[in-house]
Coordinates of N, CA and C in Angstrom, one line a residue:
F1 N 73.2 81.4 179.5 CA 73.1 81.2 180.9 C 72.8 79.7 181.2
T2 N 73.4 79.2 182.2 CA 73.2 77.8 182.6 C 72.5 77.7 183.9
D3 N 71.4 77.0 183.9 CA 70.6 76.7 185.1 C 71.3 75.7 186.0
Q4 N 71.5 75.9 187.3 CA 72.0 74.9 188.2 C 71.1 74.6 189.3
S5 N 69.8 74.9 189.1 CA 68.8 74.6 190.1 C 68.6 73.1 190.3
V6 N 68.2 72.7 191.5 CA 67.9 71.3 191.8 C 66.4 71.2 191.9
N7 N 65.8 70.1 191.3 CA 64.4 69.7 191.4 C 63.5 70.9 190.9
A8 N 64.0 71.6 189.9 CA 63.1 72.6 189.3 C 62.4 72.1 188.0
S9 N 61.2 72.6 187.8 CA 60.5 72.2 186.6 C 60.2 73.3 185.7
N10 N 60.2 74.6 186.2 CA 60.1 75.7 185.3 C 61.0 76.9 185.9
W11 N 61.3 77.7 184.9 CA 62.2 78.8 185.2 C 61.7 80.1 184.7
F12 N 62.1 81.2 185.3 CA 61.8 82.5 184.8 C 63.1 83.4 185.0
W13 N 63.6 83.8 183.9 CA 64.8 84.6 183.9 C 64.4 86.1 183.7
N14 N 65.0 87.0 184.4 CA 64.8 88.4 184.2 C 66.2 89.0 184.0
F15 N 66.5 89.5 182.8 CA 67.8 89.9 182.5 C 68.2 91.3 182.9
G16 N 67.2 92.0 183.5 CA 67.5 93.4 184.0 C 67.5 94.5 183.0
D17 N 67.2 94.1 181.7 CA 67.1 95.1 180.7 C 65.7 95.1 180.0
G18 N 64.7 94.5 180.7 CA 63.4 94.3 180.1 C 63.2 93.0 179.5
G19 N 64.2 92.2 179.2 CA 64.1 90.9 178.6 C 63.9 89.8 179.6
T20 N 63.2 88.8 179.2 CA 62.9 87.7 180.1 C 62.9 86.4 179.2
S21 N 63.0 85.2 179.9 CA 62.9 83.9 179.3 C 62.4 82.9 180.2
A22 N 61.6 81.9 179.7 CA 61.1 80.8 180.5 C 61.9 79.5 180.1
L23 N 63.0 79.6 179.4 CA 63.8 78.5 179.0 C 64.7 78.1 180.2
Q24 N 65.1 76.9 180.3 CA 66.0 76.4 181.4 C 67.4 77.0 181.2
N25 N 68.0 77.0 180.0 CA 69.3 77.5 179.7 C 69.2 78.5 178.5
P26 N 68.8 79.7 178.8 CA 68.6 80.6 177.7 C 69.9 81.4 177.3
S27 N 69.8 82.0 176.1 CA 70.8 82.9 175.7 C 70.1 84.3 175.6
H28 N 70.8 85.3 175.8 CA 70.2 86.7 175.7 C 71.2 87.7 175.2
T29 N 70.7 88.5 174.3 CA 71.5 89.6 173.7 C 71.2 90.9 174.4
F30 N 72.2 91.5 174.9 CA 72.0 92.8 175.6 C 72.2 93.9 174.5
A31 N 71.2 94.7 174.2 CA 71.2 95.6 173.1 C 71.9 96.9 173.4
R32 N 72.1 97.2 174.7 CA 72.7 98.5 175.0 C 73.7 98.2 176.2
E33 N 74.5 99.3 176.3 CA 75.5 99.2 177.4 C 74.8 99.4 178.7
G34 N 75.4 98.9 179.8 CA 74.9 99.2 181.1 C 75.3 98.1 182.1
E35 N 74.7 98.2 183.3 CA 75.0 97.3 184.3 C 73.6 96.6 184.6
F36 N 73.6 95.3 184.6 CA 72.3 94.5 184.6 C 72.4 93.5 185.8
H37 N 71.3 93.4 186.5 CA 71.2 92.4 187.6 C 70.3 91.3 187.0
I38 N 70.9 90.1 187.0 CA 70.2 88.9 186.4 C 69.5 88.2 187.5
K39 N 68.2 87.8 187.3 CA 67.5 87.1 188.4 C 66.9 85.9 187.8
L40 N 67.1 84.7 188.4 CA 66.5 83.5 188.1 C 65.6 83.0 189.2
T41 N 64.4 82.7 188.8 CA 63.4 82.2 189.8 C 63.1 80.8 189.3
A42 N 63.3 79.7 190.1 CA 63.1 78.4 189.7 C 62.0 77.8 190.6
N43 N 61.0 77.2 190.0 CA 59.9 76.6 190.8 C 59.9 75.1 190.7
G44 N 59.6 74.4 191.7 CA 59.6 72.9 191.8 C 58.4 72.3 191.1
A45 N 58.6 71.0 190.8 CA 57.5 70.2 190.2 C 56.4 69.9 191.1
A46 N 55.3 69.4 190.6 CA 54.1 69.0 191.4 C 53.5 70.1 192.1
G47 N 53.6 71.3 191.6 CA 52.9 72.5 192.2 C 53.5 73.1 193.4
C48 N 54.7 72.7 193.7 CA 55.4 73.3 194.8 C 55.5 74.8 194.6
T49 N 55.3 75.6 195.6 CA 55.3 77.0 195.5 C 56.6 77.7 195.9
S50 N 57.5 76.9 196.4 CA 58.8 77.6 196.8 C 59.6 78.0 195.5
A51 N 60.3 79.0 195.7 CA 61.1 79.5 194.6 C 62.5 79.9 195.1
V52 N 63.4 79.7 194.2 CA 64.8 80.1 194.5 C 65.2 81.3 193.6
T53 N 65.7 82.3 194.2 CA 66.1 83.5 193.4 C 67.6 83.7 193.6
Q54 N 68.3 83.8 192.5 CA 69.7 84.1 192.6 C 69.9 85.4 191.8
F55 N 70.8 86.2 192.3 CA 71.2 87.5 191.6 C 72.6 87.3 191.1
R56 N 72.7 87.7 189.8 CA 74.0 87.7 189.2 C 74.1 89.1 188.6
F57 N 75.3 89.6 188.5 CA 75.5 91.0 188.0 C 76.3 90.9 186.8
I58 N 75.9 91.6 185.7 CA 76.6 91.7 184.4 C 76.8 93.1 184.1
K59 N 78.0 93.4 183.7 CA 78.4 94.8 183.3 C 78.8 94.8 181.9
I60 N 78.1 95.5 181.0 CA 78.4 95.6 179.6 C 78.8 97.1 179.3
L61 N 80.0 97.3 179.2 CA 80.5 98.7 179.0 C 81.6 98.8 178.0
K62 N 81.5 99.7 177.0 CA 82.6 99.9 176.1 C 83.4 101.0 176.7
P63 N 84.7 101.1 176.3 CA 85.5 102.2 176.8 C 84.9 103.6 176.4
Q64 N 85.1 104.6 177.3 CA 84.7 106.0 177.0 C 86.0 106.8 176.7
I65 N 86.0 107.6 175.7 CA 87.2 108.3 175.3 C 87.1 109.8 175.3
S66 N 88.1 110.5 175.8 CA 88.3 111.9 175.7 C 89.7 112.2 175.6
I67 N 90.0 113.3 174.9 CA 91.4 113.8 174.8 C 91.6 115.0 175.7
D68 N 92.6 114.9 176.6 CA 92.9 115.9 177.6 C 93.6 117.1 177.0
T69 N 94.3 116.9 175.9 CA 95.1 118.0 175.4 C 94.1 119.1 174.8
K70 N 94.3 120.3 175.2 CA 93.3 121.4 174.8 C 94.0 122.4 173.9
E71 N 95.2 122.2 173.5 CA 96.0 123.3 172.9 C 95.5 123.6 171.5
G72 N 95.0 122.7 170.7 CA 94.3 123.0 169.5 C 95.2 123.4 168.3
G73 N 96.5 123.4 168.5 CA 97.4 123.7 167.3 C 98.4 124.8 167.6
G74 N 99.0 125.2 166.4 CA 100.0 126.3 166.5 C 100.6 126.5 165.1
C75 N 101.8 127.0 165.1 CA 102.6 127.2 163.9 C 103.3 126.0 163.5
R76 N 103.5 125.8 162.2 CA 104.2 124.7 161.7 C 105.7 124.9 161.7
P77 N 106.5 123.9 161.9 CA 106.1 122.6 162.3 C 105.6 122.5 163.8
Y78 N 104.6 121.7 164.0 CA 103.9 121.7 165.3 C 103.9 120.3 165.8
T79 N 104.4 120.1 167.1 CA 104.4 118.8 167.7 C 103.2 118.7 168.6
F80 N 102.4 117.6 168.3 CA 101.2 117.3 169.0 C 101.5 116.1 169.9
R81 N 101.2 116.2 171.2 CA 101.4 115.2 172.1 C 100.1 115.0 172.9
P82 N 99.1 114.2 172.3 CA 97.8 114.1 172.9 C 97.9 113.2 174.1
T83 N 97.1 113.5 175.1 CA 96.9 112.6 176.2 C 95.4 112.2 176.3
A84 N 95.2 111.0 176.2 CA 93.8 110.5 176.1 C 93.4 110.0 177.5
S85 N 92.1 110.3 177.9 CA 91.5 109.7 179.1 C 90.5 108.7 178.7
I86 N 90.8 107.5 179.1 CA 89.9 106.3 178.7 C 89.3 105.8 180.0
V87 N 88.0 105.7 180.0 CA 87.3 105.0 181.1 C 87.0 103.6 180.6
S88 N 87.7 102.6 181.2 CA 87.4 101.3 180.8 C 87.7 100.4 182.0
P89 N 86.7 99.7 182.5 CA 86.9 98.8 183.7 C 87.8 97.6 183.4
D90 N 88.0 97.3 182.1 CA 88.8 96.1 181.7 C 90.2 96.4 181.1
G91 N 90.6 97.6 181.2 CA 92.0 98.0 180.7 C 92.1 98.0 179.2
I92 N 92.8 98.9 178.6 CA 93.0 99.0 177.2 C 94.2 98.2 176.7
T93 N 94.1 97.4 175.7 CA 95.2 96.6 175.2 C 95.7 97.2 173.8
N94 N 94.8 97.9 173.1 CA 95.3 98.4 171.7 C 94.8 99.8 171.6
W95 N 95.7 100.6 171.0 CA 95.4 102.0 170.7 C 95.7 102.2 169.2
S96 N 94.9 103.1 168.6 CA 95.1 103.4 167.2 C 94.7 104.9 166.9
W97 N 95.7 105.7 166.7 CA 95.5 107.1 166.5 C 95.6 107.4 165.0
D98 N 94.7 108.2 164.5 CA 94.8 108.7 163.1 C 94.9 110.3 163.2
F99 N 96.0 110.8 162.8 CA 96.2 112.3 163.0 C 95.6 113.1 161.9
G100 N 95.0 112.5 160.9 CA 94.2 113.3 159.9 C 95.1 113.8 158.7
D101 N 96.4 113.4 158.8 CA 97.3 113.8 157.7 C 97.9 112.6 157.0
G102 N 97.3 111.5 157.2 CA 97.8 110.2 156.6 C 98.8 109.5 157.5
I103 N 99.1 110.0 158.7 CA 100.0 109.4 159.7 C 99.1 108.8 160.8
T104 N 99.5 107.5 161.2 CA 98.9 106.9 162.3 C 99.9 106.5 163.4
S105 N 99.4 106.1 164.6 CA 100.3 105.6 165.6 C 99.5 104.6 166.4
F106 N 100.2 103.6 167.0 CA 99.6 102.6 167.8 C 100.1 102.7 169.3
S107 N 100.7 103.9 169.6 CA 101.2 104.2 170.9 C 100.1 104.7 171.8
S108 N 100.1 104.5 173.1 CA 99.2 105.1 174.0 C 99.5 106.5 174.3
N109 N 100.7 106.9 174.1 CA 101.1 108.3 174.3 C 102.0 108.8 173.1
P110 N 101.4 109.0 172.0 CA 102.2 109.3 170.8 C 102.6 110.8 170.8
S111 N 103.5 111.0 169.9 CA 104.0 112.4 169.6 C 104.0 112.5 168.0
H112 N 103.4 113.5 167.5 CA 103.3 113.7 166.1 C 103.6 115.1 165.6
V113 N 104.4 115.2 164.6 CA 104.7 116.6 164.1 C 103.9 116.8 162.8
Y114 N 103.1 117.9 162.8 CA 102.4 118.4 161.7 C 103.3 119.4 160.9
T115 N 103.5 119.2 159.6 CA 104.4 120.0 158.8 C 103.6 120.9 157.8
N116 N 102.4 120.6 157.6 CA 101.6 121.4 156.6 C 100.5 122.3 157.4
A117 N 100.3 123.5 156.9 CA 99.3 124.3 157.5 C 97.9 123.8 157.0
S118 N 97.0 123.5 158.0 CA 95.7 123.1 157.7 C 95.0 122.8 159.0
S119 N 93.7 122.4 158.9 CA 93.0 121.9 160.1 C 92.9 120.4 159.9
Y120 N 93.0 119.7 161.1 CA 93.1 118.3 161.1 C 92.1 117.7 162.0
T121 N 91.5 116.6 161.6 CA 90.6 115.8 162.4 C 91.4 114.6 163.0
V122 N 91.3 114.5 164.3 CA 92.1 113.4 165.0 C 91.1 112.4 165.4
K123 N 91.4 111.1 165.2 CA 90.6 110.0 165.6 C 91.4 109.0 166.5
L124 N 90.7 108.4 167.4 CA 91.3 107.5 168.3 C 90.4 106.3 168.4
L125 N 90.9 105.1 168.2 CA 90.2 103.8 168.4 C 91.0 103.0 169.5
V126 N 90.2 102.5 170.5 CA 90.8 101.7 171.6 C 90.1 100.4 171.7
T127 N 90.8 99.4 172.1 CA 90.2 98.1 172.4 C 90.6 97.6 173.7
D128 N 89.6 97.1 174.5 CA 89.9 96.6 175.8 C 90.3 95.2 175.9
Y129 N 90.6 94.7 177.1 CA 91.0 93.3 177.3 C 90.0 92.3 176.7
F130 N 88.7 92.6 176.8 CA 87.7 91.6 176.3 C 87.3 91.8 174.8
G131 N 88.0 92.7 174.1 CA 87.8 92.9 172.7 C 86.7 94.0 172.4
C132 N 86.2 94.7 173.5 CA 85.3 95.8 173.3 C 86.1 97.0 172.8
S133 N 85.5 97.6 171.7 CA 86.3 98.8 171.2 C 85.4 100.0 171.2
A134 N 86.0 101.1 171.2 CA 85.3 102.4 171.1 C 86.2 103.3 170.3
D135 N 85.5 104.2 169.5 CA 86.3 105.2 168.8 C 85.7 106.5 168.9
K136 N 86.5 107.5 168.8 CA 86.0 108.9 168.9 C 86.7 109.8 167.8
Q137 N 86.0 110.6 167.2 CA 86.6 111.6 166.2 C 86.5 113.0 166.8
F138 N 87.6 113.7 166.7 CA 87.6 115.1 167.1 C 87.8 116.0 165.9
T139 N 86.7 116.4 165.3 CA 86.7 117.1 164.1 C 87.4 118.5 164.2
N140 N 88.3 118.8 163.2 CA 89.0 120.0 163.1 C 89.7 120.4 164.5
Y141 N 90.2 119.3 165.1 CA 90.8 119.5 166.5 C 92.1 120.2 166.5
I142 N 92.9 120.1 165.5 CA 94.2 120.7 165.4 C 94.2 121.7 164.2
S143 N 94.6 122.9 164.4 CA 94.7 123.9 163.4 C 96.2 124.4 163.3
I144 N 96.8 124.1 162.2 CA 98.2 124.5 162.0 C 98.3 125.7 161.0
K145 N 99.0 126.7 161.4 CA 99.2 127.9 160.6 C 100.6 128.0 160.2
D146 N 100.8 128.8 159.1 CA 102.2 129.2 158.6 C 102.7 130.2 159.6
R147 N 104.0 130.1 159.8 CA 104.7 131.2 160.6 C 104.8 132.4 159.7
P148 N 104.5 133.6 160.3 CA 104.7 134.8 159.5 C 106.2 135.0 159.1
Q149 N 106.4 135.6 158.0 CA 107.8 135.9 157.5 C 108.0 137.4 157.6
A150 N 108.6 137.8 158.7 CA 108.8 139.3 159.0 C 109.7 139.9 157.9
S151 N 109.3 141.0 157.4 CA 110.1 141.7 156.4 C 109.7 143.2 156.3
F152 N 110.6 144.0 156.1 CA 110.3 145.5 155.9 C 111.3 146.1 155.0
T153 N 111.0 147.3 154.6 CA 111.9 148.1 153.7 C 111.8 149.5 154.2
F154 N 112.9 150.3 153.9 CA 112.9 151.7 154.1 C 113.9 152.3 153.1
P155 N 113.6 153.6 152.8 CA 114.5 154.2 151.8 C 115.9 154.5 152.4
A156 N 116.9 154.3 151.6 CA 118.2 154.6 152.0 C 118.3 156.1 152.3
T157 N 118.5 156.4 153.6 CA 118.5 157.8 154.0 C 119.8 158.1 154.7
R158 N 120.3 159.3 154.4 CA 121.5 159.8 155.0 C 121.1 161.1 155.7
V159 N 121.3 161.0 157.0 CA 120.9 162.2 157.8 C 122.1 162.7 158.6
C160 N 122.3 164.0 158.5 CA 123.4 164.6 159.2 C 123.0 165.2 160.6
K161 N 121.8 165.3 160.8 CA 121.4 166.0 162.1 C 120.1 165.4 162.5
A162 N 120.0 165.1 163.8 CA 118.7 164.6 164.4 C 117.9 165.8 164.8
P163 N 116.6 165.7 164.9 CA 115.8 164.5 164.7 C 115.6 164.2 163.2
A164 N 115.5 162.9 162.9 CA 115.3 162.5 161.5 C 114.1 161.6 161.4
T165 N 113.3 161.8 160.5 CA 112.1 160.9 160.2 C 112.4 160.0 159.1
V166 N 112.1 158.7 159.3 CA 112.3 157.7 158.3 C 111.0 156.9 158.2
S167 N 110.5 156.6 157.0 CA 109.3 155.9 156.8 C 109.7 154.4 156.5
F168 N 109.1 153.5 157.3 CA 109.3 152.1 157.1 C 108.1 151.5 156.4
T169 N 108.2 150.5 155.6 CA 107.1 149.8 154.9 C 107.2 148.3 155.4
N170 N 106.1 147.9 156.0 CA 106.0 146.5 156.5 C 105.7 145.6 155.3
L171 N 106.5 144.6 155.0 CA 106.3 143.6 153.9 C 106.0 142.2 154.5
T172 N 105.6 142.1 155.7 CA 105.4 140.8 156.4 C 104.2 140.1 155.7
N173 N 104.4 138.8 155.6 CA 103.3 137.9 155.0 C 103.0 136.8 156.0
P174 N 101.8 136.6 156.4 CA 100.6 137.2 155.9 C 100.4 138.6 156.6
T175 N 99.6 139.4 155.9 CA 99.4 140.8 156.3 C 98.5 140.9 157.6
N176 N 97.8 139.9 157.9 CA 96.9 140.0 159.1 C 97.6 139.5 160.4
T177 N 98.9 139.8 160.4 CA 99.7 139.4 161.6 C 99.9 140.6 162.5
A178 N 99.9 140.3 163.8 CA 100.2 141.4 164.7 C 101.7 141.8 164.6
F179 N 102.0 143.1 164.9 CA 103.3 143.6 164.7 C 103.8 144.3 165.9
K180 N 105.1 144.3 166.1 CA 105.7 145.1 167.2 C 107.1 145.5 166.6
W181 N 107.2 146.8 166.5 CA 108.5 147.4 166.0 C 109.4 147.7 167.1
D182 N 110.7 147.5 166.9 CA 111.7 147.9 167.9 C 112.7 148.7 167.1

């Protein structure tokens, strides 16, 4: 901070986060995010009691990330098109997606095809105009399953007159799949 007071002999800085300084031109590290009102009170020499107070406003915020896509996965091959919501007063300049299967993207609106059945953790890192970055990990966010392979068998049956009863055997894999016969 640079003091521009005229005829001042002592200074008191209040940085709005509990930190203070009596230096004329101090430096201050803000340890947390937030909005801070900076106050400088300058007093004159020779015991003058008048003071000048100036308010300056500092905002220290890193981007906040959420993914709007709620689908969670599907059968392979599965196309994932995430939509991220980023709250950033300074605009995002860089995006870095990690889809959890060794594939990454630097697009703000990527499209990724999962080809293997598994659960995947998706990560997003963003950087704003001033170089502030934020990342978020969505653990087991995407679950990809194998498509069932429908199959059945029945004995070769020759029927000359209805009604006829035929027994069908379901051979679909995996066996914990819902079925509908037609």
